C-alpha cells in the first residue's frame, strides 16, 4: 500500500504536509502550555503581596475551595485585620493597612483573571490550529489500499488493534480540547458563553410575598403640628401625581437627585473653583455635628443631618446666605435607645442622606430611627425600627414614591429574618406594607425608577438585586449577581438596570422583560466597593475607590477607556454628571480635590482638579449655576463665575 502524498501529482503536496505537521506539533505544544497555565492558576494559592518572602501565601477562610475561586474578601489575613479594626475603631494605621491590603488583593485577583482570559483565548486558538493542521497531515498520509489480493476482496489497511489505538487517541484529544475550553471559560469570568454554561442563571420569582401591616407601629410617636411647606408647594402627591413629579424633578430632593441617577438637568454648572482661597465659593458654613450624609435641596432650603453617639440633628440652611435657619434635635425612640449602634469612622452616626417632598424632610440615623420633620423644624413623627446589626454601621439613604417613604433595612446575617423593605406613610409614619428580605447587611440605597410602564423599587444586597412594586411591595424580579460586602447603589437608564460591586462583577439587567429576566452583559474591571455607578445612553461609568474612572460602552458591552483620577486619589463620593461633565470628589489627605472630567468616546480628560481644603465623602447636589457639597467640616456652595 502507498499513501496519498506519495501517489498524488499535485504540486506542493509534500510541502503542505510538512507545514501542516509542523503547525500541528507547535500548536499542540502551545495548547499543552496554555492548559498547564490554566490548571496552575486554578490550583495554585494566592501569592502574598504584603510579605517580603516571595514564597509566602495567604491562608483563606474558605478551606477546600480552589484558590482561584477564593475572593480577596475571604482571605484570612484580610478578615483578621477587619476584625481588629472593629475592636479598635480609632486605629488609623490599622485602617490604612486594611486599605492597602485590600488594594493589593484586588489587584492580584483581577490581574489573574485577566491573564487567564488571555491564556484561555490562546488555548482555544492553538487547539483549533492543532485540529485543522492535524487533520490535513493525517489525511495526506492516509494509506491507499491495493487491489484485492484474495478472492477479489480488499484488505483492511488498519488492524483491529490499530483502529482501537487511533480511536482512543482521537477521543482523548477531543476530551482534552473540550475540557480545556470549558476550563478556560470558567476561569475567564467575563465570557458570555461561560456565563451561559457555568454561572447561576437569574431566578425569576412570581410568588406573592407576605405583607405585614403596621408591624413596628408601636415604636412610632406622632407630634400634632401643622407642617410649614416650602413656597408654592400645595400639590397632593396622591391626587395629582404628574404635577408632583414635575415639581419633584426640578429639585435635588434626595441622594443623587430626584431619581437617584446623579444626573443634573442644569448645564451651567461651575467647573473651576478653589475652596482654600475662596475663589468660586459663594459661601461655606461649618456643620456643627459630623455626618457623611449628602446635602438635599428644595427651593431655598438645604438639608443635612449630623449625629454623634449621644445626639441626632437635622439642619436647614439657606441656599443664598449659607446661614443655619434651624436645627431639630431628634430624640431616640424606645427601640432606637436600646443600645448604642456600632459604627466605624467611615460610616458614622449620620451616613444616610435625607429626602424631602417640599413639605417634610425625612431622615434615618444609625440607631434605626426614621423621622419626619416639617419645614419649620418641628417633628411630625418618629419611628424606631430597632438598632441595626450592621458591620460598619447603617448607611442606606431613604427613597420616596409619592405618599410613601421607602426604607431598605438590610441588617443581620440574612438568615435571622431581620432584613426587610418598608413603605411608611409620609404624613403619619404608619407602615403601608413591609416585606422580608433574605439578604445580609448591606449599604446601598434604594431608588425608584419607571421601567417600561411600571414603577420599580430597585435594591441591592448580597446575593440579589431585587425589584419591588411600590404600590404593595410585591416582588417583581430578582437576579443573583452579587456577593461580599455590597456598597454601591443601583442605577438605570431606560429599561436597563446597572448593578455593580467589587465582587463578583458589574451586571447590566434587562428589567422590562420580567418574564425572561436576563443579564445582558457584565464586566469585572475597576469595580467600586462603595461608589455608585453613573449611567447615560451610550456609556456607564464606574469609579473605583482607588481612583480609576472606567467607561463601559453600552453598544459594545465592554470597556471603552479607563482614567486614573489624581495621584493616589481615593473616592467614596459617587460621580455625578452635569453639563456633559463628570464631577468626582476625593477624600484622600494628599488630594482633597473636586475633579471635573470630560468623558469622550475613547478617553476621559481631566479638565480641573479644584482644591477643597478638606476631605469629601459625600455626593454633590446641583442647582441652577451652583454645586452644594459637604466636606468633613463644612457645607460649601460653589457658584459659576
Coordinates of C-alpha atoms in Angstrom, one line a residue:
X1 CA 0.0 0.0 0.0
X2 CA 1.0 3.6 -0.6
X3 CA -0.2 6.9 0.9
X4 CA -1.8 9.9 -0.7
X5 CA 1.2 12.1 -0.5
X6 CA 3.4 9.6 -2.4
X7 CA 0.9 8.9 -5.1
X8 CA -0.5 12.4 -5.8
X9 CA 0.8 14.6 -8.6
X10 CA -0.5 17.8 -7.1
X11 CA 2.5 20.3 -6.8
X12 CA 3.4 21.3 -3.3
X13 CA 1.7 18.4 -1.6
X14 CA 4.8 17.4 0.3
X15 CA 5.4 21.0 1.4
X16 CA 1.7 21.2 2.6
X17 CA 2.2 18.0 4.6
X18 CA 5.4 19.3 6.2
X19 CA 3.8 22.7 7.0
X20 CA 0.7 21.0 8.5
X21 CA 2.7 18.6 10.5
X22 CA 4.9 21.4 11.9
X23 CA 1.9 23.5 12.7
X24 CA 0.2 20.6 14.5
X25 CA 3.3 19.9 16.5
X26 CA 3.9 23.5 17.5
X27 CA 0.2 24.3 18.2
X28 CA 0.0 21.1 20.2
X29 CA 2.9 22.1 22.4
X30 CA 1.3 25.6 22.9
X31 CA -2.0 24.0 23.8
X32 CA -0.4 21.9 26.5
X33 CA 1.5 25.0 27.8
X34 CA -1.7 27.1 28.0
X35 CA -3.7 24.3 29.5
X36 CA -1.0 23.8 32.1
X37 CA -1.0 27.5 32.9
X38 CA -4.8 27.5 33.4
X39 CA -4.5 24.4 35.7
X40 CA -1.7 26.0 37.6
X41 CA -3.6 29.2 38.1
X42 CA -6.7 27.3 39.2
X43 CA -5.0 25.2 41.9
X44 CA -2.1 27.4 42.9
X45 CA -2.6 29.6 46.1
X46 CA -2.6 33.4 46.2
X47 CA 0.9 34.8 46.2
X48 CA 1.3 37.2 49.1
X49 CA 1.7 40.8 48.0
X50 CA 2.3 42.0 51.6
X51 CA 5.1 39.7 52.6
X52 CA 8.8 40.1 51.9
X53 CA 9.0 36.4 51.5
X54 CA 8.2 35.6 47.8
X55 CA 7.2 32.1 48.8
X56 CA 4.7 33.2 51.4
X57 CA 1.0 32.7 50.8
X58 CA -2.2 33.9 52.4
X59 CA -4.4 31.5 54.2
X60 CA -8.1 31.7 53.4
X61 CA -11.4 31.4 55.3
X62 CA -12.8 29.0 52.6
X63 CA -10.9 25.8 53.2
X64 CA -11.4 23.2 50.4
X65 CA -12.2 25.8 47.7
X66 CA -9.8 26.0 44.8
X67 CA -7.6 29.1 45.5
X68 CA -8.5 30.7 42.2
X69 CA -12.2 30.9 43.2
X70 CA -11.4 32.4 46.6
X71 CA -12.4 36.0 46.7
X72 CA -10.0 38.6 48.2
X73 CA -12.5 39.2 50.9
X74 CA -12.2 35.6 52.0
X75 CA -8.5 35.9 52.7
X76 CA -7.9 35.1 56.4
X77 CA -5.3 37.9 56.9
X78 CA -7.7 40.5 55.4
X79 CA -10.6 39.3 57.7
X80 CA -8.4 39.2 60.7
X81 CA -7.4 42.9 60.1
X82 CA -11.1 43.8 59.7
X83 CA -12.0 42.1 63.0
X84 CA -9.2 44.0 64.7
X85 CA -10.5 47.3 63.2
X86 CA -13.9 46.7 64.7
X87 CA -12.3 46.3 68.1
X88 CA -10.1 49.3 67.7
X89 CA -12.1 51.8 65.6
X90 CA -9.7 54.8 66.3
X91 CA -6.6 53.0 64.9
X92 CA -5.9 54.9 61.7
X93 CA -2.7 53.0 61.0
X94 CA -4.7 49.7 61.0
X95 CA -7.3 51.2 58.6
X96 CA -4.5 52.3 56.3
X97 CA -3.1 48.8 56.4
X98 CA -6.5 47.3 55.6
X99 CA -7.0 49.6 52.6
X100 CA -3.5 48.8 51.3
X101 CA -4.0 45.0 51.7
X102 CA -7.4 45.3 50.1
X103 CA -6.0 47.2 47.1
X104 CA -3.2 44.7 46.6
X105 CA -5.5 41.7 46.9
X106 CA -7.9 43.3 44.4
X107 CA -5.1 44.0 42.0
X108 CA -3.8 40.4 42.2
X109 CA -7.3 38.9 41.9
X110 CA -8.3 40.8 38.7
X111 CA -4.8 40.5 37.2
X112 CA -5.0 36.7 37.5
X113 CA -8.5 36.8 35.9
X114 CA -7.2 39.0 33.0
X115 CA -4.2 36.6 32.5
X116 CA -6.5 33.6 32.5
X117 CA -8.8 35.2 29.9
X118 CA -5.8 35.7 27.7
X119 CA -4.5 32.2 28.3
X120 CA -7.9 30.7 27.6
X121 CA -8.2 32.6 24.3
X122 CA -4.8 31.5 23.1
X123 CA -5.5 27.9 24.2
X124 CA -8.6 28.0 22.1
X125 CA -6.8 29.4 19.1
X126 CA -3.9 26.9 19.3
X127 CA -6.3 24.0 19.8
X128 CA -8.2 25.0 16.6
X129 CA -4.9 25.2 14.7
X130 CA -3.9 21.8 16.1
X131 CA -7.2 20.1 15.0
X132 CA -7.1 21.7 11.5
X133 CA -3.4 21.1 10.7
X134 CA -3.5 17.6 12.3
X135 CA -6.5 16.7 10.1
X136 CA -4.6 17.9 7.0
X137 CA -1.4 16.0 7.9
X138 CA -3.3 12.7 8.7
X139 CA -5.3 12.9 5.5
X140 CA -2.2 13.3 3.4
X141 CA -0.6 10.3 5.0
X142 CA -3.7 8.1 4.7
X143 CA -2.9 4.7 3.0
X144 CA -4.5 3.8 -0.3
X145 CA -5.4 0.1 -0.3
X146 CA -4.0 -2.2 -3.0
X147 CA -6.4 -4.1 -5.3
X148 CA -7.8 -7.2 -3.9
X149 CA -5.2 -9.9 -3.4
X150 CA -7.6 -12.7 -2.1
X151 CA -10.8 -13.6 -4.0
X152 CA -11.2 -10.0 -5.3
X153 CA -11.7 -8.6 -1.9
X154 CA -9.9 -5.6 -0.5
X155 CA -7.7 -5.9 2.5
X156 CA -8.4 -3.7 5.6
X157 CA -5.5 -1.3 5.8
X158 CA -5.7 -1.0 9.6
X159 CA -5.6 -3.9 12.0
X160 CA -8.2 -4.1 14.8
X161 CA -5.5 -3.0 17.4
X162 CA -4.6 0.0 15.3
X163 CA -8.2 1.0 15.0
X164 CA -8.7 0.9 18.8
X165 CA -5.5 2.8 19.4
X166 CA -6.4 5.6 17.0
X167 CA -9.9 5.8 18.3
X168 CA -8.7 6.2 21.9
X169 CA -6.2 8.8 20.9
X170 CA -8.9 10.7 19.0
X171 CA -11.3 10.6 21.9
X172 CA -8.5 11.7 24.3
X173 CA -7.7 14.6 22.0
X174 CA -11.4 15.7 21.8
X175 CA -11.8 15.3 25.6
X176 CA -8.7 17.4 26.3
X177 CA -9.8 20.0 23.8
X178 CA -13.4 20.3 25.1
X179 CA -12.3 20.1 28.8
X180 CA -9.7 22.8 28.2
X181 CA -12.2 25.2 26.6
X182 CA -14.7 24.8 29.4
X183 CA -11.9 25.2 31.9
X184 CA -10.7 28.3 30.3
X185 CA -14.2 29.7 30.1
X186 CA -14.7 29.0 33.7
X187 CA -11.6 30.9 34.6
X188 CA -12.3 33.8 32.3
X189 CA -15.1 35.4 34.3
X190 CA -16.5 37.6 31.6
X191 CA -17.3 35.3 28.7
X192 CA -20.9 35.3 27.8
X193 CA -20.6 31.6 26.8
X194 CA -19.2 30.9 30.2
X195 CA -22.0 32.8 31.9
X196 CA -24.5 30.7 30.0
X197 CA -22.9 27.4 30.7
X198 CA -21.3 27.8 34.1
X199 CA -22.9 30.8 36.0
X200 CA -26.1 30.5 38.1
X201 CA -28.9 32.0 35.9
X202 CA -31.1 34.7 37.3
X203 CA -34.1 33.4 39.2
X204 CA -37.5 34.9 38.5
X205 CA -40.0 34.7 41.3
X206 CA -43.7 35.2 40.6
X207 CA -45.0 34.1 44.0
X208 CA -46.5 36.8 46.3
X209 CA -44.6 38.0 49.3
X210 CA -46.2 38.1 52.8
X211 CA -47.2 41.6 53.7
X212 CA -47.0 42.6 57.3
X213 CA -49.2 45.6 58.3
X214 CA -48.1 48.0 61.0
X215 CA -45.5 45.7 62.4
X216 CA -43.5 48.4 64.0
X217 CA -46.2 51.0 64.7
X218 CA -45.8 50.6 68.5
X219 CA -42.4 52.4 68.1
X220 CA -44.0 55.4 66.4
X221 CA -44.6 58.7 68.1
X222 CA -46.7 61.4 66.2
X223 CA -46.4 65.0 67.2
X224 CA -49.5 67.1 66.4
X225 CA -48.2 70.0 64.3
X226 CA -49.2 72.0 61.3
X227 CA -46.4 71.5 58.7
X228 CA -44.9 74.5 57.2
X229 CA -44.4 73.8 53.5
X230 CA -41.9 75.3 51.1
X231 CA -43.1 78.2 49.0
X232 CA -45.7 77.3 46.4
X233 CA -45.9 73.7 47.4
X234 CA -49.6 72.8 47.6
X235 CA -49.7 69.7 45.5
X236 CA -51.1 66.5 47.0
X237 CA -48.9 63.6 45.6
X238 CA -51.8 61.1 46.0
X239 CA -54.2 63.2 43.9
X240 CA -52.0 64.8 41.3
X241 CA -49.1 62.6 40.6
X242 CA -48.0 64.3 37.4
X243 CA -47.9 67.7 38.9
X244 CA -46.0 66.4 41.9
X245 CA -43.4 64.6 39.7
X246 CA -42.9 67.8 37.7
X247 CA -42.1 69.7 40.9
X248 CA -40.1 66.9 42.4
X249 CA -37.9 66.6 39.3
X250 CA -37.0 70.3 39.4
X251 CA -35.3 69.9 42.9
X252 CA -32.5 67.8 44.2
X253 CA -34.6 66.2 46.9
X254 CA -32.6 63.0 47.8
X255 CA -29.4 61.1 47.4
X256 CA -28.0 61.6 43.9
X257 CA -31.0 63.7 42.8
X258 CA -34.8 63.1 42.2
X259 CA -34.3 59.7 40.6
X260 CA -31.0 58.6 42.3
X261 CA -29.1 58.8 39.0
X262 CA -26.6 61.5 39.9
X263 CA -27.5 63.4 36.6
X264 CA -28.3 67.1 36.8
X265 CA -30.7 68.8 34.4
X266 CA -28.6 72.0 34.6
X267 CA -25.8 72.7 32.2
X268 CA -24.4 75.9 33.7
X269 CA -22.5 74.2 36.5
X270 CA -19.1 75.7 37.6
X271 CA -16.0 73.8 36.5
X272 CA -13.3 75.8 38.4
X273 CA -13.0 76.9 42.0
X274 CA -10.6 76.9 44.9
X275 CA -12.1 76.4 48.4
X276 CA -8.8 77.1 50.1
X277 CA -8.7 80.6 48.7
X278 CA -12.4 81.2 48.3
X279 CA -12.3 81.6 44.6
X280 CA -15.7 80.5 43.1
X281 CA -17.1 79.8 46.6
X282 CA -20.3 81.7 47.3
X283 CA -20.3 80.7 50.9
X284 CA -19.1 77.9 53.3
X285 CA -20.7 77.1 56.6
X286 CA -19.4 74.9 59.4
X287 CA -21.8 72.0 60.2
X288 CA -22.0 71.5 64.0
X289 CA -22.2 67.7 64.1
X290 CA -20.3 65.4 61.8
X291 CA -22.0 63.3 59.2
X292 CA -21.5 61.6 55.9
X293 CA -24.9 62.3 54.5
X294 CA -25.1 64.4 51.3
X295 CA -27.0 67.7 51.0
X296 CA -30.5 67.7 49.6
X297 CA -32.3 70.8 48.1
X298 CA -35.8 72.2 47.8
X299 CA -36.0 75.7 46.5
X300 CA -34.2 77.9 49.1
X301 CA -33.6 75.1 51.6
X302 CA -30.5 72.9 52.0
X303 CA -31.0 70.0 54.4
X304 CA -28.3 67.9 56.2
X305 CA -28.1 65.5 59.1
X306 CA -25.5 65.2 61.8
X307 CA -25.1 62.9 64.8
X308 CA -22.7 61.5 67.4
X309 CA -23.2 58.8 70.0
X310 CA -25.5 61.0 72.1
X311 CA -27.5 63.2 69.7
X312 CA -29.0 63.4 66.3
X313 CA -29.9 66.6 64.4
X314 CA -31.5 67.8 61.2
X315 CA -30.1 71.0 59.8
X316 CA -31.8 73.5 57.5
X317 CA -29.5 76.1 55.7
X318 CA -30.5 79.0 53.5
X319 CA -29.3 78.5 49.9
X320 CA -28.4 82.2 49.4
X321 CA -26.5 83.0 52.6
X322 CA -25.5 79.6 53.9
X323 CA -26.9 80.6 57.3
X324 CA -28.3 78.0 59.6
X325 CA -32.1 78.6 59.6
X326 CA -32.9 76.0 62.2
X327 CA -31.8 72.6 63.6
X328 CA -34.1 70.0 65.0
X329 CA -32.8 67.6 67.6
X330 CA -34.3 64.1 67.2
X331 CA -34.9 62.2 70.4
X332 CA -34.3 58.5 70.3
X333 CA -37.3 56.2 70.3
X334 CA -37.5 53.3 72.7
X335 CA -36.4 50.9 70.0
X336 CA -33.5 53.2 69.0
X337 CA -32.3 53.7 72.5
X338 CA -31.9 50.0 73.4
X339 CA -28.1 50.1 72.8
X340 CA -25.5 52.3 71.1
X341 CA -25.1 51.4 67.4
X342 CA -21.7 50.0 66.4
X343 CA -20.2 52.2 63.6
X344 CA -16.8 52.9 62.2
X345 CA -15.5 56.3 61.3
X346 CA -16.1 55.9 57.5
X347 CA -19.8 55.4 58.2
X348 CA -20.5 57.4 61.4
X349 CA -23.9 58.0 63.0
X350 CA -25.4 60.1 60.2
X351 CA -24.5 58.5 56.9
X352 CA -27.9 58.1 55.2
X353 CA -28.9 61.1 53.1
X354 CA -32.3 62.7 53.8
X355 CA -35.2 63.0 51.3
X356 CA -37.8 65.7 51.1
X357 CA -41.1 66.3 49.3
X358 CA -41.4 70.1 49.8
X359 CA -43.5 69.7 53.0
X360 CA -41.5 67.4 55.2
X361 CA -37.9 66.2 55.3
X362 CA -37.4 62.5 56.1
X363 CA -34.3 61.2 57.8
X364 CA -32.9 58.0 59.3
X365 CA -30.0 57.6 61.6
X366 CA -27.5 54.8 62.7
X367 CA -29.8 53.8 65.6
X368 CA -32.6 52.8 63.1
X369 CA -34.9 55.8 63.9
X370 CA -36.9 57.2 61.0
X371 CA -38.2 60.7 61.5
X372 CA -40.3 63.3 59.6
X373 CA -39.6 67.0 60.3
X374 CA -41.6 69.9 58.7
X375 CA -40.1 73.0 57.2
X376 CA -40.2 74.9 60.4
X377 CA -38.1 72.2 62.2
X378 CA -40.9 70.5 64.1
X379 CA -41.0 66.8 64.4
X380 CA -44.1 65.3 62.7
X381 CA -43.5 61.7 63.5
X382 CA -40.6 59.5 64.8
X383 CA -40.4 55.7 64.3
X384 CA -37.9 53.2 65.6
X385 CA -37.0 50.1 63.6
X386 CA -34.6 48.8 66.1
X387 CA -30.8 49.3 66.3
X388 CA -29.4 47.8 63.1
X389 CA -26.9 44.9 63.2
X390 CA -24.6 46.2 60.6
X391 CA -20.9 45.5 60.2
X392 CA -19.8 49.1 59.6
X393 CA -22.9 51.0 60.6
X394 CA -26.2 51.7 58.9
X395 CA -25.8 53.8 55.7
X396 CA -28.8 53.3 53.3
X397 CA -30.5 56.5 52.3
X398 CA -34.3 56.9 52.1
X399 CA -36.3 56.9 48.9
X400 CA -39.7 58.5 48.2
X401 CA -42.6 57.4 46.0
X402 CA -45.4 59.9 46.1
X403 CA -47.1 59.5 49.5
X404 CA -44.7 56.9 51.0
X405 CA -41.1 56.8 52.3
X406 CA -39.1 53.7 51.2
X407 CA -36.7 52.2 53.8
X408 CA -34.2 49.5 52.8
X409 CA -33.4 48.0 56.2
X410 CA -30.8 45.3 55.4
X411 CA -29.3 44.1 58.7
X412 CA -28.1 40.8 60.3
X413 CA -26.7 37.8 58.5
X414 CA -29.6 37.2 56.1
X415 CA -30.8 34.1 57.9
X416 CA -32.2 35.7 61.0
X417 CA -35.2 37.3 59.3
X418 CA -34.2 40.8 60.3
X419 CA -33.7 42.4 56.8
X420 CA -36.8 44.0 55.3
X421 CA -38.1 46.6 53.0
X422 CA -40.8 49.0 54.3
X423 CA -43.1 51.7 52.9
X424 CA -44.1 54.3 55.5
X425 CA -47.0 56.8 55.1
X426 CA -45.4 60.3 54.6
X427 CA -47.9 62.0 56.9
X428 CA -48.0 59.6 59.9
X429 CA -45.2 57.1 59.6
X430 CA -47.6 54.2 59.6
X431 CA -46.5 51.0 57.8
X432 CA -48.3 50.7 54.4
X433 CA -46.5 47.5 53.6
X434 CA -43.5 45.5 54.7
X435 CA -41.7 42.6 53.0
X436 CA -38.9 40.3 54.4
X437 CA -35.6 40.1 52.5
X438 CA -33.3 37.1 52.6
X439 CA -30.2 39.2 52.3
X440 CA -27.4 40.1 54.8
X441 CA -26.5 43.5 56.0
X442 CA -25.7 45.9 53.1
X443 CA -25.2 49.6 52.5
X444 CA -26.8 50.5 49.1
X445 CA -29.7 52.9 48.9
X446 CA -32.9 52.0 47.1
X447 CA -34.0 54.0 44.1
X448 CA -37.5 54.2 42.5
X449 CA -37.5 54.3 38.7
X450 CA -40.1 53.8 36.0
X451 CA -39.2 50.8 33.9
X452 CA -41.4 50.5 30.9
X453 CA -44.9 51.4 32.0
X454 CA -44.5 50.4 35.7
X455 CA -42.6 51.7 38.7
X456 CA -40.0 49.6 40.4
X457 CA -38.1 49.9 43.6
X458 CA -34.5 48.8 42.8
X459 CA -32.4 47.3 45.6
X460 CA -29.1 45.6 46.0
X461 CA -27.6 43.3 48.7
X462 CA -25.8 40.0 48.8
X463 CA -26.6 37.9 46.9
X464 CA -29.5 39.5 44.9
X465 CA -30.6 42.6 43.0
X466 CA -34.4 42.7 43.6
X467 CA -37.1 44.9 42.2
X468 CA -40.4 45.6 44.1
X469 CA -43.7 47.1 43.2
X470 CA -44.0 50.3 45.3
X471 CA -47.8 50.0 45.5
X472 CA -47.9 46.8 47.5
X473 CA -44.3 45.7 48.0
X474 CA -44.7 42.6 45.8
X475 CA -41.5 41.3 44.3
X476 CA -41.2 41.8 40.5
X477 CA -37.9 40.1 39.7
X478 CA -34.6 39.1 41.3
X479 CA -31.2 38.4 39.9
X480 CA -28.4 36.5 41.8
X481 CA -25.4 38.6 40.8
X482 CA -23.8 40.0 44.0
X483 CA -21.5 38.7 46.8
X484 CA -19.4 40.1 49.6
X485 CA -20.0 43.5 51.3
X486 CA -22.3 45.3 48.9
X487 CA -22.0 49.1 49.0
X488 CA -22.8 50.8 45.6
X489 CA -26.5 51.6 44.9
X490 CA -28.1 50.5 41.7
X491 CA -28.9 52.8 38.8
X492 CA -30.7 52.5 35.5
X493 CA -31.1 54.1 32.1
X494 CA -34.5 53.5 30.4
X495 CA -35.2 49.8 30.9
X496 CA -31.7 48.6 31.8
X497 CA -30.7 48.3 35.4
X498 CA -27.0 48.5 36.3
X499 CA -25.7 46.8 39.4
X500 CA -22.1 46.9 40.4
X501 CA -20.0 45.7 43.3
X502 CA -16.3 45.0 43.7
X503 CA -17.1 41.3 43.7
X504 CA -18.0 39.4 41.6
X505 CA -18.9 41.7 38.7
X506 CA -20.8 44.6 37.0
X507 CA -24.2 43.5 35.6
X508 CA -26.5 45.1 33.1
X509 CA -30.0 43.7 33.6
X510 CA -33.0 43.9 31.2
X511 CA -35.6 44.9 33.8
X512 CA -38.5 45.3 31.4
X513 CA -38.7 41.7 30.3
X514 CA -39.5 40.3 33.7
X515 CA -40.9 37.1 32.3
X516 CA -37.5 36.4 30.7
X517 CA -35.1 38.2 33.0
X518 CA -31.5 38.1 31.9
X519 CA -28.2 39.7 32.4
X520 CA -27.4 41.5 29.1
X521 CA -23.7 41.8 29.7
X522 CA -21.2 42.0 32.5
X523 CA -17.7 43.2 33.3
X524 CA -15.1 42.9 36.0
X525 CA -12.5 45.7 35.6
X526 CA -12.0 48.5 38.1
X527 CA -15.2 47.9 40.1
X528 CA -16.0 50.0 43.2
X529 CA -16.7 48.8 46.7
X530 CA -18.8 51.9 47.8
X531 CA -19.2 54.3 44.9
X532 CA -22.4 54.0 42.8
X533 CA -22.3 53.9 39.0
X534 CA -23.3 56.6 36.6
X535 CA -25.4 55.7 33.5
X536 CA -26.0 57.5 30.3
X537 CA -27.4 56.5 26.9
X538 CA -24.1 55.3 25.5
X539 CA -21.8 54.7 28.5
X540 CA -21.9 53.5 32.1
X541 CA -19.2 54.9 34.3
X542 CA -17.7 53.3 37.4
X543 CA -15.3 54.9 39.9
X544 CA -13.2 52.6 42.0
X545 CA -12.3 53.7 45.5
X546 CA -8.6 53.6 44.5
X547 CA -9.1 56.2 41.8
X548 CA -9.8 54.6 38.4
X549 CA -12.7 56.0 36.4
X550 CA -13.9 53.4 33.8
X551 CA -16.2 54.0 30.9
X552 CA -18.1 50.9 29.6
X553 CA -19.7 51.2 26.1
X554 CA -23.3 50.1 26.1
X555 CA -23.2 49.3 22.4
X556 CA -20.0 47.2 22.6
X557 CA -20.7 45.9 26.1
X558 CA -17.1 46.3 27.0
X559 CA -14.6 48.8 28.5
X560 CA -14.1 51.8 26.3
X561 CA -11.5 53.6 28.4
X562 CA -10.1 54.0 31.9
X563 CA -8.6 57.0 33.6
X564 CA -6.6 57.3 36.8
X565 CA -8.1 60.3 38.6
X566 CA -5.4 62.1 40.6
X567 CA -2.2 60.7 42.0
X568 CA -3.2 58.3 44.7
X569 CA -6.8 59.7 44.9
X570 CA -9.4 57.8 46.9
X571 CA -13.2 58.0 46.5
X572 CA -16.3 57.3 48.5
X573 CA -18.3 60.1 46.8
X574 CA -20.3 58.8 43.8
X575 CA -19.7 60.5 40.4
X576 CA -22.3 62.9 39.0
X577 CA -23.0 64.3 35.5
X578 CA -23.8 67.9 34.8
X579 CA -23.4 69.8 31.6
X580 CA -21.9 66.8 30.0
X581 CA -19.1 66.6 32.5
X582 CA -18.4 64.2 35.3
X583 CA -17.8 65.5 38.8
X584 CA -15.8 63.4 41.4
X585 CA -14.8 64.5 44.9
X586 CA -11.7 62.9 46.6
X587 CA -11.2 62.3 50.3
X588 CA -7.5 61.4 50.5
X589 CA -5.3 63.7 52.6
X590 CA -2.9 64.2 49.6
X591 CA -5.5 65.4 47.2
X592 CA -8.8 66.7 48.6
X593 CA -9.9 67.9 45.2
X594 CA -13.1 68.2 43.2
X595 CA -12.3 66.8 39.8
X596 CA -14.1 67.8 36.6
X597 CA -13.7 65.3 33.8
X598 CA -14.8 65.5 30.1
X599 CA -15.9 62.0 29.1
X600 CA -15.2 61.4 25.4
X601 CA -15.7 58.4 23.1
X602 CA -12.2 56.9 23.6
X603 CA -10.8 58.7 26.7
X604 CA -11.6 60.8 29.7
X605 CA -9.8 64.1 30.1
X606 CA -9.4 65.9 33.5
X607 CA -10.4 69.5 33.0
X608 CA -9.8 70.7 36.5
X609 CA -8.6 69.5 39.9
X610 CA -10.2 72.0 42.3
X611 CA -8.9 72.2 45.8
X612 CA -11.5 71.6 48.5
X613 CA -9.3 72.1 51.6
X614 CA -10.9 69.1 53.4
X615 CA -11.8 65.5 52.6
X616 CA -15.2 64.9 50.8
X617 CA -17.0 61.6 51.0
X618 CA -20.5 62.9 50.1
X619 CA -22.1 63.4 46.8
X620 CA -23.0 66.8 45.4
X621 CA -26.4 68.4 44.9
X622 CA -26.9 70.6 41.8
X623 CA -29.0 73.7 41.3
X624 CA -29.1 76.5 38.7
X625 CA -25.4 77.5 38.3
X626 CA -24.4 76.0 41.7
X627 CA -23.0 73.0 43.4
X628 CA -23.7 72.2 47.0
X629 CA -21.2 69.8 48.6
X630 CA -20.5 68.7 52.2
X631 CA -16.9 68.3 53.3
X632 CA -15.7 66.8 56.5
X633 CA -16.4 70.1 58.4
X634 CA -18.1 72.5 56.1
X635 CA -21.1 72.8 53.7
X636 CA -20.0 74.6 50.5
X637 CA -21.9 76.5 47.9
X638 CA -19.9 76.7 44.7
X639 CA -21.2 79.2 42.1
X640 CA -20.4 79.9 38.5
X641 CA -18.4 83.0 37.8

